[in-house]
């Protein structure tokens, strides 16, 4: 069914002619930034996934919100141009691309905002939508001794890119995802309007944009909640052979009050063998630590589980850290003898995946495709998921980390555009595949599809995180009873369906009528 939402008439706007002369377009747009021809080899035609490549018309490096507004308004005066904000292009399925459209490189705006704001006893930082989280971290900690509360595991992602999805890591059980830790945004809507929004000001736009997959506006500034940064982190991994014991302990930790648990809780699945990527060697935190498999019971299966936790402390707290950490570990049922721990600075801890990436780049075969799959699975279905997906379909691993850890729905704001499974506790599952050799990319993509199809077939309570669907029916199912709200937000803030075409949710129609994506 085609959902007709409204018609925008532009009788007084003559359609601008877009030839290949970038300097004349730049001049007519009065851009402060720069513009380049689109090219298949350009940054804008690629992403981290390496599965899709499309050629944009132009790549624009704006100087700020005004430039972005001009670009969106230019697109609105044509019958077919679309606009994609590109953060750091770490999407998997072409979500930041625009075929034949205008791609905005948000990184060119990364230095526009950086203001530390003490407000009524709390602390915030205003940062650019195009800023990388790694820069936000290092600048905040070194200048002010404060840091955002909620992170992603890897920090070479932009603020606008993760806020358009959710932004999840091991702190989210306590503070919610990154979308729960922002109090104000400046957004350029699909009408080209520059709008400041918050919980109380233009709130529908504010909540729409958070987790909105780039559909309602381009985030040019975000105000992020801060906490005092600890000096150090005790980072610990412990091992389980039984899924039920792993989930019992992980759920126990994420449901304790602040001050009575760890500050970070994650977990992963690994293979009960010596495979360097997915087996025992993936567990020790320090190359000096050896994984001793003799501690694993003979009756253990081919899959094991690792709980990863971290405890924040200040240098002056050092004498009490052992007591606090040992008290918490004493309540867990991991396999004796399989504990690995290190003490690292807070920034080193948060930059751990960036460091691992540098090591892989230095030693590895270079950038291959990354057919990753991320899901949220309800606690009520996670044992079934473990049995069918981890213990059966993926029993030999995925050539990279297979994360799984619990999150609490009450820490997410239902008014944002993110959709979640039912029930208070759900698990994030991330299959982070690297494919230097081994099965073909097509086989891995097909395996991802098989997993999603199985979840749908057995009626699992799940949602894709960083969703990627091809048909309108799939998007409707994904959003469930939130679909009509999502469509209404589109009609209000991007009625011509100009923004984020690479998400494949809405299609721009030459008649300037919004048509829900149909294939
Ligand atoms: P892009 O890929 O450039 O863009 C993503 C989408 O957001 C596109 O639709 C784009 O148009 C839109 N967009 C980009 N910038 C803006 C903006 N300023 N305003 C509005 N829309 C915008 N996610 C987690 O939650 N936790 C993790 O721990 C985590 N780790 C990751 C590790 C790696 C190595 C990778 C590749 C991804 C990881 N992700 C993680 C996923 C990541 O959060 C998303 O892929 C995110 O979109 C990437 O940010 P980006 O800046 O590269 O966005």
Coordinates of C-alpha atoms and ligand atoms in Angstrom, one line a residue:
X1 CA 0.0 0.0 0.0
X2 CA 1.3 3.4 -0.8
X3 CA 1.0 5.8 2.1
X4 CA 0.2 9.2 0.7
X5 CA 1.1 11.8 3.2
X6 CA 1.1 15.2 1.6
X7 CA 2.1 17.2 -1.4
X8 CA 4.5 20.1 -1.4
X9 CA 3.9 22.5 -4.2
X10 CA 6.8 24.6 -5.4
X11 CA 5.2 26.8 -8.1
X12 CA 7.6 29.6 -7.6
X13 CA 10.8 27.6 -7.6
X14 CA 12.5 26.9 -10.9
X15 CA 14.4 23.6 -10.7
X16 CA 18.1 24.4 -10.4
X17 CA 20.4 23.0 -13.1
X18 CA 23.1 20.8 -11.7
X19 CA 25.9 20.4 -14.2
X20 CA 29.4 19.1 -13.3
X21 CA 30.8 22.6 -12.6
X22 CA 31.3 22.4 -8.9
X23 CA 32.6 25.9 -8.5
X24 CA 29.5 27.5 -10.0
X25 CA 27.3 25.4 -7.8
X26 CA 29.4 26.3 -4.8
X27 CA 29.1 29.9 -5.7
X28 CA 25.3 29.8 -6.4
X29 CA 24.9 28.0 -3.0
X30 CA 27.1 30.6 -1.3
X31 CA 28.9 27.8 0.5
X32 CA 31.5 28.6 3.1
X33 CA 32.8 25.0 2.9
X34 CA 33.8 23.1 -0.3
X35 CA 32.2 20.8 -2.8
X36 CA 33.7 17.9 -4.9
X37 CA 32.4 15.8 -7.7
X38 CA 31.1 12.4 -6.6
X39 CA 33.3 9.6 -7.7
X40 CA 33.1 5.8 -7.1
X41 CA 36.5 5.9 -5.5
X42 CA 35.6 8.8 -3.1
X43 CA 35.0 8.4 0.6
X44 CA 31.3 9.0 0.1
X45 CA 30.8 5.8 -2.0
X46 CA 32.2 3.5 0.6
X47 CA 31.5 2.4 4.2
X48 CA 33.0 0.1 6.8
X49 CA 30.8 -2.8 5.8
X50 CA 32.3 -2.8 2.3
X51 CA 29.2 -4.5 0.9
X52 CA 27.7 -1.6 -1.0
X53 CA 29.1 1.1 -3.2
X54 CA 27.1 3.8 -5.0
X55 CA 28.2 7.0 -6.7
X56 CA 27.0 10.3 -5.3
X57 CA 26.6 13.4 -7.4
X58 CA 28.6 15.6 -5.1
X59 CA 30.5 15.3 -1.8
X60 CA 30.0 18.5 0.2
X61 CA 32.3 19.5 3.1
X62 CA 30.2 22.1 4.9
X63 CA 31.5 24.7 7.3
X64 CA 28.5 24.4 9.5
X65 CA 24.7 24.3 9.9
X66 CA 24.2 27.2 7.5
X67 CA 25.9 25.3 4.6
X68 CA 23.9 22.2 5.4
X69 CA 20.7 24.1 5.4
X70 CA 21.6 25.6 1.9
X71 CA 22.3 22.1 0.6
X72 CA 19.0 20.7 1.8
X73 CA 17.1 23.6 0.4
X74 CA 18.8 23.2 -2.9
X75 CA 17.8 19.5 -3.0
X76 CA 14.2 20.5 -2.1
X77 CA 14.1 22.7 -5.3
X78 CA 14.9 19.7 -7.5
X79 CA 12.6 16.8 -8.3
X80 CA 14.9 14.0 -7.3
X81 CA 18.0 14.9 -5.3
X82 CA 18.5 13.4 -1.9
X83 CA 21.0 14.3 0.9
X84 CA 22.9 11.9 3.2
X85 CA 24.9 13.1 6.2
X86 CA 28.0 11.0 6.4
X87 CA 29.5 10.7 9.9
X88 CA 32.6 8.5 9.8
X89 CA 31.0 6.0 7.4
X90 CA 31.1 3.2 9.9
X91 CA 27.7 1.8 8.7
X92 CA 27.6 -1.7 7.3
X93 CA 24.9 -1.5 4.6
X94 CA 25.3 1.8 2.8
X95 CA 23.2 3.8 5.3
X96 CA 25.3 7.0 4.9
X97 CA 25.2 6.8 1.0
X98 CA 23.1 8.7 -1.5
X99 CA 23.1 7.3 -5.1
X100 CA 23.3 10.3 -7.5
X101 CA 22.7 12.5 -4.5
X102 CA 24.5 14.9 -2.2
X103 CA 26.6 13.5 0.6
X104 CA 27.6 15.8 3.4
X105 CA 30.9 15.0 5.1
X106 CA 30.1 15.9 8.7
X107 CA 33.7 15.5 9.8
X108 CA 34.4 18.9 8.2
X109 CA 32.3 20.4 11.0
X110 CA 34.0 18.5 13.8
X111 CA 35.7 21.5 15.4
X112 CA 32.7 23.9 15.3
X113 CA 31.5 23.3 18.9
X114 CA 33.3 22.4 22.1
X115 CA 31.9 24.2 25.1
X116 CA 32.0 22.9 28.7
X117 CA 28.8 24.0 30.5
X118 CA 28.3 23.7 34.2
X119 CA 24.5 24.1 34.7
X120 CA 22.8 23.9 38.1
X121 CA 25.5 21.7 39.6
X122 CA 25.6 19.3 36.6
X123 CA 28.1 19.3 33.8
X124 CA 27.6 19.1 30.0
X125 CA 29.6 19.5 26.8
X126 CA 28.4 21.0 23.6
X127 CA 30.0 19.2 20.7
X128 CA 29.6 19.0 16.9
X129 CA 27.5 16.3 15.3
X130 CA 30.5 15.5 13.2
X131 CA 32.9 15.2 16.1
X132 CA 34.5 11.8 16.8
X133 CA 33.8 10.4 20.2
X134 CA 37.6 9.7 20.7
X135 CA 38.2 13.4 20.4
X136 CA 35.4 14.3 22.7
X137 CA 36.9 11.9 25.3
X138 CA 40.5 13.1 25.1
X139 CA 39.6 16.8 25.1
X140 CA 37.0 16.5 27.9
X141 CA 39.3 14.5 30.2
X142 CA 42.5 16.4 29.5
X143 CA 40.9 19.9 29.8
X144 CA 38.2 19.5 32.4
X145 CA 38.6 16.1 34.1
X146 CA 35.0 15.2 33.0
X147 CA 33.8 12.7 30.5
X148 CA 30.5 11.5 28.9
X149 CA 28.8 8.7 30.9
X150 CA 27.7 6.4 28.1
X151 CA 29.9 5.2 25.3
X152 CA 30.3 2.9 22.4
X153 CA 33.0 0.2 22.5
X154 CA 34.8 1.8 19.6
X155 CA 35.3 5.6 19.5
X156 CA 36.1 6.5 15.8
X157 CA 32.4 7.1 15.3
X158 CA 30.7 10.5 15.1
X159 CA 28.4 11.9 17.7
X160 CA 25.6 12.4 15.1
X161 CA 26.1 8.9 13.7
X162 CA 25.7 7.1 17.0
X163 CA 22.9 9.3 18.2
X164 CA 21.0 8.5 15.0
X165 CA 21.1 4.8 16.2
X166 CA 21.4 4.6 20.0
X167 CA 25.1 4.3 21.0
X168 CA 25.5 1.2 23.3
X169 CA 28.4 -0.1 25.4
X170 CA 28.9 -1.6 28.9
X171 CA 27.8 1.6 30.7
X172 CA 24.3 1.5 29.1
X173 CA 22.9 -0.7 31.8
X174 CA 23.4 2.1 34.3
X175 CA 23.0 5.3 32.2
X176 CA 21.1 4.1 29.2
X177 CA 22.4 4.4 25.6
X178 CA 24.0 7.6 24.4
X179 CA 20.6 8.8 23.2
X180 CA 19.6 8.9 26.9
X181 CA 22.5 11.2 27.7
X182 CA 21.8 14.2 25.5
X183 CA 19.8 17.1 26.6
X184 CA 19.7 19.4 23.6
X185 CA 20.4 19.2 19.9
X186 CA 20.8 21.6 17.0
X187 CA 19.3 20.0 13.9
X188 CA 18.9 20.9 10.2
X189 CA 15.6 19.4 9.2
X190 CA 14.6 18.0 5.8
X191 CA 13.0 21.4 5.1
X192 CA 16.4 23.1 5.6
X193 CA 15.4 24.7 8.9
X194 CA 18.0 25.1 11.6
X195 CA 16.2 24.2 14.8
X196 CA 17.3 23.9 18.4
X197 CA 15.4 21.2 20.3
X198 CA 15.2 19.5 23.7
X199 CA 12.8 17.6 25.9
X200 CA 10.9 20.9 26.3
X201 CA 11.6 22.8 23.1
X202 CA 10.5 21.2 19.8
X203 CA 10.4 18.0 21.6
X204 CA 8.9 15.9 18.8
X205 CA 11.9 16.7 16.7
X206 CA 14.3 16.1 19.6
X207 CA 13.0 12.6 20.3
X208 CA 12.4 11.8 16.7
X209 CA 16.1 12.5 15.7
X210 CA 17.4 10.4 18.6
X211 CA 17.6 6.9 17.1
X212 CA 15.9 8.3 14.0
X213 CA 18.3 6.7 11.5
X214 CA 19.0 10.2 10.0
X215 CA 15.4 10.5 8.7
X216 CA 14.3 13.7 10.3
X217 CA 17.3 16.0 10.4
X218 CA 21.1 16.4 10.4
X219 CA 22.5 16.8 13.9
X220 CA 24.9 19.7 13.9
X221 CA 25.4 20.1 17.7
X222 CA 24.6 17.9 20.7
X223 CA 24.7 18.7 24.4
X224 CA 26.0 15.7 26.3
X225 CA 25.8 14.9 30.0
X226 CA 29.1 14.5 31.8
X227 CA 30.4 12.8 34.9
X228 CA 33.7 13.3 36.7
X229 CA 36.3 11.0 34.9
X230 CA 37.9 8.4 37.1
X231 CA 41.7 8.1 36.9
X232 CA 41.8 4.3 36.6
X233 CA 39.8 1.2 35.7
X234 CA 40.2 -2.3 36.8
X235 CA 39.3 -4.4 33.8
X236 CA 38.4 -8.0 34.4
X237 CA 37.3 -11.1 32.4
X238 CA 35.9 -14.3 33.9
X239 CA 34.7 -17.4 32.1
X240 CA 31.6 -19.6 32.2
X241 CA 30.9 -22.9 30.6
X242 CA 27.1 -22.7 31.1
X243 CA 25.0 -20.0 29.5
X244 CA 22.4 -20.0 32.4
X245 CA 25.2 -19.2 34.9
X246 CA 26.6 -16.5 32.7
X247 CA 23.3 -14.8 32.2
X248 CA 22.4 -15.1 35.9
X249 CA 25.5 -13.3 36.9
X250 CA 25.3 -10.7 34.2
X251 CA 21.7 -9.9 35.0
X252 CA 22.6 -9.8 38.7
X253 CA 25.2 -7.1 38.1
X254 CA 23.1 -4.9 35.8
X255 CA 20.2 -4.8 38.2
X256 CA 22.3 -3.7 41.3
X257 CA 22.2 -0.1 42.5
X258 CA 25.0 2.3 41.6
X259 CA 27.9 1.8 44.0
X260 CA 26.9 -1.9 44.5
X261 CA 28.1 -3.2 41.1
X262 CA 30.7 -2.7 38.4
X263 CA 30.7 0.4 36.3
X264 CA 30.8 -1.5 33.0
X265 CA 29.3 -4.9 32.2
X266 CA 29.6 -6.7 28.8
X267 CA 30.1 -10.3 27.7
X268 CA 31.0 -12.4 24.7
X269 CA 30.7 -15.9 23.4
X270 CA 33.9 -17.8 22.4
X271 CA 34.8 -21.2 21.1
X272 CA 36.2 -24.0 23.3
X273 CA 39.3 -24.4 21.2
X274 CA 42.6 -22.7 20.5
X275 CA 41.3 -20.7 17.5
X276 CA 43.2 -17.3 17.7
X277 CA 40.2 -15.1 16.8
X278 CA 37.3 -16.9 18.5
X279 CA 38.9 -19.4 20.9
X280 CA 40.8 -19.4 24.2
X281 CA 43.4 -16.8 23.1
X282 CA 40.7 -14.2 22.7
X283 CA 40.1 -14.1 26.5
X284 CA 43.3 -13.0 28.3
X285 CA 43.5 -9.2 28.7
X286 CA 47.3 -9.2 28.9
X287 CA 49.6 -11.0 26.4
X288 CA 51.5 -12.2 29.5
X289 CA 48.4 -14.1 30.7
X290 CA 47.8 -17.6 29.3
X291 CA 44.4 -19.2 29.1
X292 CA 44.6 -22.5 30.9
X293 CA 42.0 -24.8 29.4
X294 CA 42.5 -27.5 32.0
X295 CA 40.2 -25.5 34.2
X296 CA 37.3 -26.1 31.8
X297 CA 35.2 -29.1 32.8
X298 CA 35.3 -32.2 30.4
X299 CA 31.5 -31.9 30.1
X300 CA 31.6 -28.3 28.7
X301 CA 30.3 -27.8 25.2
X302 CA 32.0 -26.3 22.2
X303 CA 30.9 -22.8 23.2
X304 CA 32.0 -20.9 26.3
X305 CA 31.1 -17.4 27.7
X306 CA 33.1 -14.6 29.0
X307 CA 31.8 -11.9 31.3
X308 CA 33.8 -8.6 31.0
X309 CA 33.5 -6.0 33.7
X310 CA 35.2 -2.9 34.8
X311 CA 35.5 -1.0 38.1
X312 CA 36.3 2.8 38.1
X313 CA 38.5 4.3 40.7
X314 CA 40.5 7.4 41.6
X315 CA 44.2 7.0 42.4
X316 CA 43.5 7.9 46.0
X317 CA 41.0 5.0 46.3
X318 CA 43.6 2.4 45.4
X319 CA 43.9 0.7 48.8
X320 CA 40.2 -0.1 48.8
X321 CA 39.9 -1.3 45.2
X322 CA 40.8 -5.0 45.9
X323 CA 38.2 -5.2 48.7
X324 CA 35.4 -3.7 46.6
X325 CA 36.3 -5.8 43.5
X326 CA 36.8 -9.0 45.3
X327 CA 33.5 -8.5 47.2
X328 CA 31.7 -8.3 43.8
X329 CA 33.5 -11.1 42.2
X330 CA 32.8 -13.3 45.2
X331 CA 29.1 -13.2 44.4
X332 CA 29.7 -14.6 40.9
X333 CA 29.9 -18.3 39.8
X334 CA 32.6 -18.2 37.1
X335 CA 35.0 -21.1 36.4
X336 CA 37.8 -21.0 39.1
X337 CA 41.2 -20.2 37.8
X338 CA 40.0 -18.4 34.6
X339 CA 40.1 -14.8 35.6
X340 CA 42.2 -12.2 33.8
X341 CA 42.6 -8.6 35.0
X342 CA 44.6 -5.5 34.3
X343 CA 44.6 -1.9 35.7
X344 CA 44.6 0.7 33.0
X345 CA 43.9 4.5 32.8
X346 CA 40.3 5.4 32.1
X347 CA 41.1 6.8 28.6
X348 CA 43.2 3.7 27.7
X349 CA 40.2 1.6 28.7
X350 CA 37.8 3.5 26.6
X351 CA 40.2 3.5 23.6
X352 CA 40.7 -0.3 23.9
X353 CA 39.0 -1.2 20.6
X354 CA 40.7 1.7 18.7
X355 CA 44.0 0.2 19.9
X356 CA 43.0 -3.3 18.8
X357 CA 42.1 -1.9 15.4
X358 CA 45.5 -0.2 15.1
X359 CA 47.2 -3.6 15.9
X360 CA 45.0 -5.4 13.3
X361 CA 45.8 -2.8 10.7
X362 CA 49.5 -3.0 11.4
X363 CA 49.6 -6.8 11.2
X364 CA 46.5 -7.8 9.2
X365 CA 45.7 -8.2 5.6
X366 CA 44.0 -4.8 5.2
X367 CA 40.4 -3.7 4.9
X368 CA 38.0 -6.5 3.9
X369 CA 34.2 -6.5 4.0
X370 CA 32.5 -6.6 7.4
X371 CA 29.1 -8.3 7.1
X372 CA 28.1 -7.5 10.7
X373 CA 24.8 -8.3 12.4
X374 CA 23.5 -6.6 15.5
X375 CA 20.3 -7.6 17.4
X376 CA 18.4 -6.9 20.6
X377 CA 17.0 -10.2 21.9
X378 CA 14.5 -10.3 24.8
X379 CA 15.6 -12.1 28.0
X380 CA 12.6 -14.5 27.5
X381 CA 14.1 -15.8 24.2
X382 CA 17.8 -15.5 24.8
X383 CA 18.2 -19.2 25.9
X384 CA 16.6 -20.3 22.7
X385 CA 18.8 -17.9 20.8
X386 CA 21.9 -19.3 22.4
X387 CA 20.9 -22.9 21.7
X388 CA 20.0 -22.3 18.1
X389 CA 22.4 -19.6 17.0
X390 CA 25.5 -19.8 19.1
X391 CA 25.6 -23.5 19.9
X392 CA 24.4 -24.6 16.5
X393 CA 24.7 -22.1 13.6
X394 CA 27.8 -20.3 14.8
X395 CA 29.5 -23.0 16.8
X396 CA 32.7 -22.4 14.9
X397 CA 32.7 -18.6 15.6
X398 CA 32.4 -15.7 13.1
X399 CA 36.1 -14.8 12.8
X400 CA 35.7 -12.0 15.2
X401 CA 34.0 -11.0 18.5
X402 CA 30.4 -12.3 19.3
X403 CA 29.2 -10.0 22.0
X404 CA 26.2 -10.6 24.2
X405 CA 25.2 -8.7 27.4
X406 CA 22.1 -7.5 29.1
X407 CA 20.5 -4.1 29.0
X408 CA 17.6 -2.5 30.9
X409 CA 14.6 -1.1 28.9
X410 CA 13.8 1.4 31.7
X411 CA 17.1 3.2 30.9
X412 CA 15.9 4.0 27.4
X413 CA 13.4 6.7 26.6
X414 CA 10.3 5.4 24.8
X415 CA 9.8 8.8 23.1
X416 CA 12.9 8.4 20.9
X417 CA 12.7 6.6 17.6
X418 CA 14.6 3.5 18.8
X419 CA 12.5 0.4 19.0
X420 CA 13.2 -2.4 21.5
X421 CA 12.0 -5.9 22.4
X422 CA 9.3 -6.1 25.1
X423 CA 10.3 -6.8 28.7
X424 CA 12.7 -5.0 31.1
X425 CA 15.8 -7.1 30.3
X426 CA 17.0 -7.7 26.8
X427 CA 20.4 -8.6 25.4
X428 CA 22.5 -6.9 22.7
X429 CA 24.0 -9.5 20.4
X430 CA 26.7 -8.3 18.0
X431 CA 28.3 -10.7 15.4
X432 CA 31.4 -8.7 14.4
X433 CA 32.6 -10.7 11.4
X434 CA 36.0 -10.2 9.8
X435 CA 36.6 -12.1 6.6
X436 CA 40.3 -12.2 5.7
X437 CA 40.0 -15.8 4.5
X438 CA 37.4 -18.4 5.1
X439 CA 33.8 -18.4 3.8
X440 CA 32.8 -16.0 1.1
X441 CA 31.1 -12.7 2.0
X442 CA 27.9 -13.9 0.2
X443 CA 27.8 -17.0 2.5
X444 CA 28.2 -14.8 5.6
X445 CA 25.5 -12.4 4.5
X446 CA 23.3 -15.4 3.8
X447 CA 24.0 -16.7 7.3
X448 CA 23.0 -13.4 8.8
X449 CA 19.8 -13.5 6.8
X450 CA 19.2 -17.1 8.0
X451 CA 19.6 -16.0 11.6
X452 CA 17.1 -13.1 11.1
X453 CA 14.6 -15.3 9.2
X454 CA 14.8 -17.9 12.0
X455 CA 14.1 -15.2 14.6
X456 CA 11.0 -14.1 12.6
X457 CA 9.8 -17.6 11.9
X458 CA 9.9 -18.8 15.5
X459 CA 8.3 -15.5 16.7
X460 CA 11.3 -14.4 18.8
X461 CA 10.9 -11.1 20.6
X462 CA 13.8 -9.3 18.9
X463 CA 14.7 -6.1 17.0
X464 CA 17.6 -5.5 14.7
X465 CA 20.0 -2.8 16.1
X466 CA 21.5 -0.7 13.2
X467 CA 18.6 -2.1 11.2
X468 CA 18.8 -2.9 7.5
X469 CA 15.8 -4.0 5.6
X470 CA 14.8 -4.0 1.9
X471 CA 11.0 -3.9 2.0
X472 CA 8.3 -1.6 3.4
X473 CA 6.7 -4.7 5.1
X474 CA 10.0 -5.4 6.9
X475 CA 10.3 -1.8 8.1
X476 CA 6.6 -1.9 9.3
X477 CA 7.3 -5.1 11.2
X478 CA 10.5 -3.6 12.7
X479 CA 8.8 -0.5 14.0
X480 CA 5.6 -2.4 15.0
X481 CA 3.1 -0.1 16.7
X482 CA 5.7 2.8 16.4
X483 CA 5.5 2.8 12.6
X484 CA 2.8 5.4 12.3
X485 CA 4.7 7.7 14.7
X486 CA 7.8 7.3 12.5
X487 CA 5.9 8.1 9.3
X488 CA 4.2 11.1 10.9
X489 CA 7.6 12.4 12.1
X490 CA 8.9 12.0 8.5
X491 CA 5.9 14.0 7.2
X492 CA 6.6 16.8 9.7
X493 CA 10.3 17.1 9.4
X494 CA 11.3 15.8 6.0
X495 CA 8.1 15.8 4.0
X496 CA 9.9 15.4 0.6
X497 CA 12.0 12.4 1.8
X498 CA 15.2 14.1 1.1
X499 CA 17.3 12.8 4.0
X500 CA 19.3 9.6 4.6
X501 CA 18.1 7.7 1.5
X502 CA 20.7 4.9 2.2
X503 CA 18.5 3.6 5.0
X504 CA 15.9 2.5 2.4
X505 CA 12.9 3.4 4.5
X506 CA 11.3 6.2 2.4
X507 CA 11.7 7.0 -1.3
X508 CA 11.8 10.4 -2.8
X509 CA 9.2 10.7 -5.5
X510 CA 9.5 13.3 -8.4
X511 CA 6.0 14.6 -7.7
X512 CA 7.3 15.6 -4.2
X513 CA 4.9 13.3 -2.5
X514 CA 6.2 11.1 0.3
X515 CA 5.9 7.5 -0.6
X516 CA 6.7 4.8 1.9
X517 CA 9.4 2.7 0.5
X518 CA 8.0 0.0 -1.7
X519 CA 9.8 -2.6 -3.8
Ligands
LIG1 P1 27.7 6.9 9.5 O1 27.9 5.4 9.2 O2 28.4 7.8 8.7 O3 26.1 7.2 9.4 C1 25.1 6.4 10.0 C2 23.7 6.9 9.7 O4 23.6 8.1 10.5 C3 23.5 7.3 8.2 O5 22.1 7.1 7.9 C4 23.8 8.8 8.2 O6 23.1 9.4 7.2 C5 23.3 9.2 9.6 N1 24.1 10.3 10.1 C6 25.4 10.4 10.2 N2 25.7 11.6 10.8 C7 24.6 12.2 11.1 C8 24.2 13.4 11.7 N3 25.2 14.3 12.2 N4 22.9 13.7 11.8 C9 22.0 12.9 11.4 N5 22.2 11.7 10.8 C10 23.5 11.4 10.7 N6 27.5 1.0 17.8 C11 27.2 1.0 19.1 O7 26.1 1.4 19.5 N7 28.1 0.5 20.0 C12 29.4 0.1 19.7 O8 30.1 -0.3 20.5 C13 29.7 0.2 18.3 N8 30.9 -0.2 17.9 C14 31.2 -0.1 16.5 C15 32.5 -0.5 16.1 C16 32.8 -0.5 14.8 C17 34.2 -0.8 14.4 C18 31.8 -0.1 13.8 C19 32.2 -0.1 12.4 C20 30.6 0.3 14.2 C21 30.2 0.3 15.6 N9 29.0 0.6 16.1 C22 28.7 0.6 17.4 C23 27.9 1.0 15.1 C24 27.9 2.6 15.0 O9 27.4 3.2 16.1 C25 27.0 3.0 13.8 O10 27.4 2.3 12.6 C26 27.1 4.5 13.5 O11 26.1 4.9 12.7 C27 28.5 4.8 13.0 O12 28.7 6.2 13.1 P2 29.2 7.0 11.9 O13 29.6 8.3 12.5 O14 30.3 6.3 11.2 O15 27.9 7.1 11.0

